[in-house]
mmCIF file of C-alpha atoms in Angstrom:
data_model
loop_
_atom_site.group_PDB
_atom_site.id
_atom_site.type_symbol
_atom_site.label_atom_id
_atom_site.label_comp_id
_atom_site.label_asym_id
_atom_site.label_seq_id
_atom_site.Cartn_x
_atom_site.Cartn_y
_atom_site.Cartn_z
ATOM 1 C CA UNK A 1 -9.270 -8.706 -9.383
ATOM 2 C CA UNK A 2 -8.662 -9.348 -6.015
ATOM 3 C CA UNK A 3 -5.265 -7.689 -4.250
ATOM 4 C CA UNK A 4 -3.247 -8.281 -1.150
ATOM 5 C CA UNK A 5 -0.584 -6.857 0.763
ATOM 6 C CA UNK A 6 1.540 -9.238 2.018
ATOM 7 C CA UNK A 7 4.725 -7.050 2.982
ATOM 8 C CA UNK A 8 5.700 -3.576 2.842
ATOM 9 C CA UNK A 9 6.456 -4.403 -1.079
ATOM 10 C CA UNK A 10 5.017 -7.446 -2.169
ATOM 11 C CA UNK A 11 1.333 -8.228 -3.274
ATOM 12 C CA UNK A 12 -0.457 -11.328 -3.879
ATOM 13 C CA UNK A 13 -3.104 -10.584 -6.877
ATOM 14 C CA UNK A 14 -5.382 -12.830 -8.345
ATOM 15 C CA UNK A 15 -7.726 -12.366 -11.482
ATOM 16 C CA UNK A 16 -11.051 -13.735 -12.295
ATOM 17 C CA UNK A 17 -10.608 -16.416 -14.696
ATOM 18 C CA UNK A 18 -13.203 -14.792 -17.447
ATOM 19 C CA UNK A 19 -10.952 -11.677 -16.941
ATOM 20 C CA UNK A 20 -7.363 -13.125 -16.982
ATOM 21 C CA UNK A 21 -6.260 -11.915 -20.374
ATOM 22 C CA UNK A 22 -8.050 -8.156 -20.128
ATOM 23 C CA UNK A 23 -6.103 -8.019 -16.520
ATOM 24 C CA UNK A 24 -3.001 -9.795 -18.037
ATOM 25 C CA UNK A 25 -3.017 -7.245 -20.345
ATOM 26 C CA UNK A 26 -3.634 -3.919 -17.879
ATOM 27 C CA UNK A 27 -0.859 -5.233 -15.547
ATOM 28 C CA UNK A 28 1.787 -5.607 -18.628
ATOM 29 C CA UNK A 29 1.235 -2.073 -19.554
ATOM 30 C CA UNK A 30 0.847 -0.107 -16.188
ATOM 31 C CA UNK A 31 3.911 -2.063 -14.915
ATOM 32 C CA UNK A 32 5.872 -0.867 -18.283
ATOM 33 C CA UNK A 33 4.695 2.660 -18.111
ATOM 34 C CA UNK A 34 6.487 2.575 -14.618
ATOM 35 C CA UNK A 35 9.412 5.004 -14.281
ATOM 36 C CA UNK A 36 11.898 1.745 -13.119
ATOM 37 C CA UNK A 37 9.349 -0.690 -14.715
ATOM 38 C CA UNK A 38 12.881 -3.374 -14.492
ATOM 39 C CA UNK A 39 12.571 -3.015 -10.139
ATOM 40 C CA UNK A 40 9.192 -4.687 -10.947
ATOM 41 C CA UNK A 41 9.187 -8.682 -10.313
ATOM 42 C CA UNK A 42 5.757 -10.362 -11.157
ATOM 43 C CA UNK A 43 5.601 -13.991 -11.804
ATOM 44 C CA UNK A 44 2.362 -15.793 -13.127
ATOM 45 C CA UNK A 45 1.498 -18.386 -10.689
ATOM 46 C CA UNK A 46 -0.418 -21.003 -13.261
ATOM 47 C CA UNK A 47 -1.314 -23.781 -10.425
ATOM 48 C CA UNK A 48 -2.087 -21.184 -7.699
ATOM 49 C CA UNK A 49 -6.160 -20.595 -7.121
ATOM 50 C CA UNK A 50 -8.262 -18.630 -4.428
ATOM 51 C CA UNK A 51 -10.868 -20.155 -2.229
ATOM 52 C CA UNK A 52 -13.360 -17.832 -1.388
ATOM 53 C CA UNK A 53 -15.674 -19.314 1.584
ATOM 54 C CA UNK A 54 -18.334 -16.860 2.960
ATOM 55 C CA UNK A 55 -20.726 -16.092 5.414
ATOM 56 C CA UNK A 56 -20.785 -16.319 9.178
ATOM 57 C CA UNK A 57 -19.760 -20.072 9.123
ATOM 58 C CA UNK A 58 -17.462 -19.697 6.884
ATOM 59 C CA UNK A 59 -13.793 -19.234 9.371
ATOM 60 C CA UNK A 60 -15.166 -22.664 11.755
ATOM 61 C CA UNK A 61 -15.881 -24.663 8.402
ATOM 62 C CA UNK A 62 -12.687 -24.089 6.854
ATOM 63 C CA UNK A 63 -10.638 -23.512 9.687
ATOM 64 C CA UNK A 64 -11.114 -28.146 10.153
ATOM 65 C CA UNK A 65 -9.841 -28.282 6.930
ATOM 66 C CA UNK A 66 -6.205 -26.584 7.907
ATOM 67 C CA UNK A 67 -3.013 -28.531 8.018
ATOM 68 C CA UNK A 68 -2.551 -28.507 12.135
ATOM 69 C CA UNK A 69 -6.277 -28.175 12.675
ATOM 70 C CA UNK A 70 -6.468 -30.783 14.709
ATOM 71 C CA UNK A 71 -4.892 -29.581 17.504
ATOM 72 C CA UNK A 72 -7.363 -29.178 20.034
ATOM 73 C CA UNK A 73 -5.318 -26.060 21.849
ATOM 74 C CA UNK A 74 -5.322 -22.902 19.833
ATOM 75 C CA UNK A 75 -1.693 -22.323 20.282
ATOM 76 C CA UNK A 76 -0.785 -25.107 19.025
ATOM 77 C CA UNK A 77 -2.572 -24.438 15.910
ATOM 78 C CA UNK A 78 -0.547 -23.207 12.862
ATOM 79 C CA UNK A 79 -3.533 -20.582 12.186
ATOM 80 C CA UNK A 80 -6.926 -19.676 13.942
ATOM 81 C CA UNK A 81 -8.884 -17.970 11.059
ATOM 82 C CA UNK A 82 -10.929 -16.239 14.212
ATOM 83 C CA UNK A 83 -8.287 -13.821 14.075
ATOM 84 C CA UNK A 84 -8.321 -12.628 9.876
ATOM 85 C CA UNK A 85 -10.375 -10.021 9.637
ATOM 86 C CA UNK A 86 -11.472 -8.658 5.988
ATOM 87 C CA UNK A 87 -9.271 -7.429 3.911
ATOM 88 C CA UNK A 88 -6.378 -9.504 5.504
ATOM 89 C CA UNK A 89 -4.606 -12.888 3.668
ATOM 90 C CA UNK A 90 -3.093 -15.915 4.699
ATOM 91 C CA UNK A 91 -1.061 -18.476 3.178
ATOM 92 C CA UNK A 92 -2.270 -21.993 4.507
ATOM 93 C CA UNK A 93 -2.367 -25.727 3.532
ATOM 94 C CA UNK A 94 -5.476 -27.567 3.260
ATOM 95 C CA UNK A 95 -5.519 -31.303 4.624
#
């Protein structure tokens, strides 16, 4: 299971496909064991996936792929990967 903070209270969280029903499962019953488990809004994004590109290559490969990536100035770009360092997450479109 891989987690993200995306604001102060909101997380992005996706589960390994072999996995989804045990995690499924876990997050149904720690999020009802909650004190205010009803303040607690999850949805199950069914045609949302994670693309997990690696290695020292990895941000100039898929950084040509970006919507906007062909904008040769930087600042003009919607998103330079150069600057997400691990642990960090980014919504983007891929042309």
């Amino acid at each position: 299971m891989v987690i993200s903070r995306l604001g102060p209270d909101t997380f992005y969280l996706v589960t390994n496909a072999a996995c989804r029903d045990k995690d499924l499962a876990y997050l149904k019953e720690q999020i009802a064991n909650l004190p205010n488990p009803e303040h607690v809004d999850w949805q199950i994004l069914d045609d949302w996936g994670l693309v997990a590109l690696q290695g020292p290559l990895s941000a100039p490969i898929l950084q040509d792929a970006l919507v906007g990536a062909e904008a040769t100035d930087l600042e003009q770009r919607e998103f330079d990967l150069q600057m997400l360092y691990f642990g960090q997450c980014k919504h983007f479109i891929l042309n």
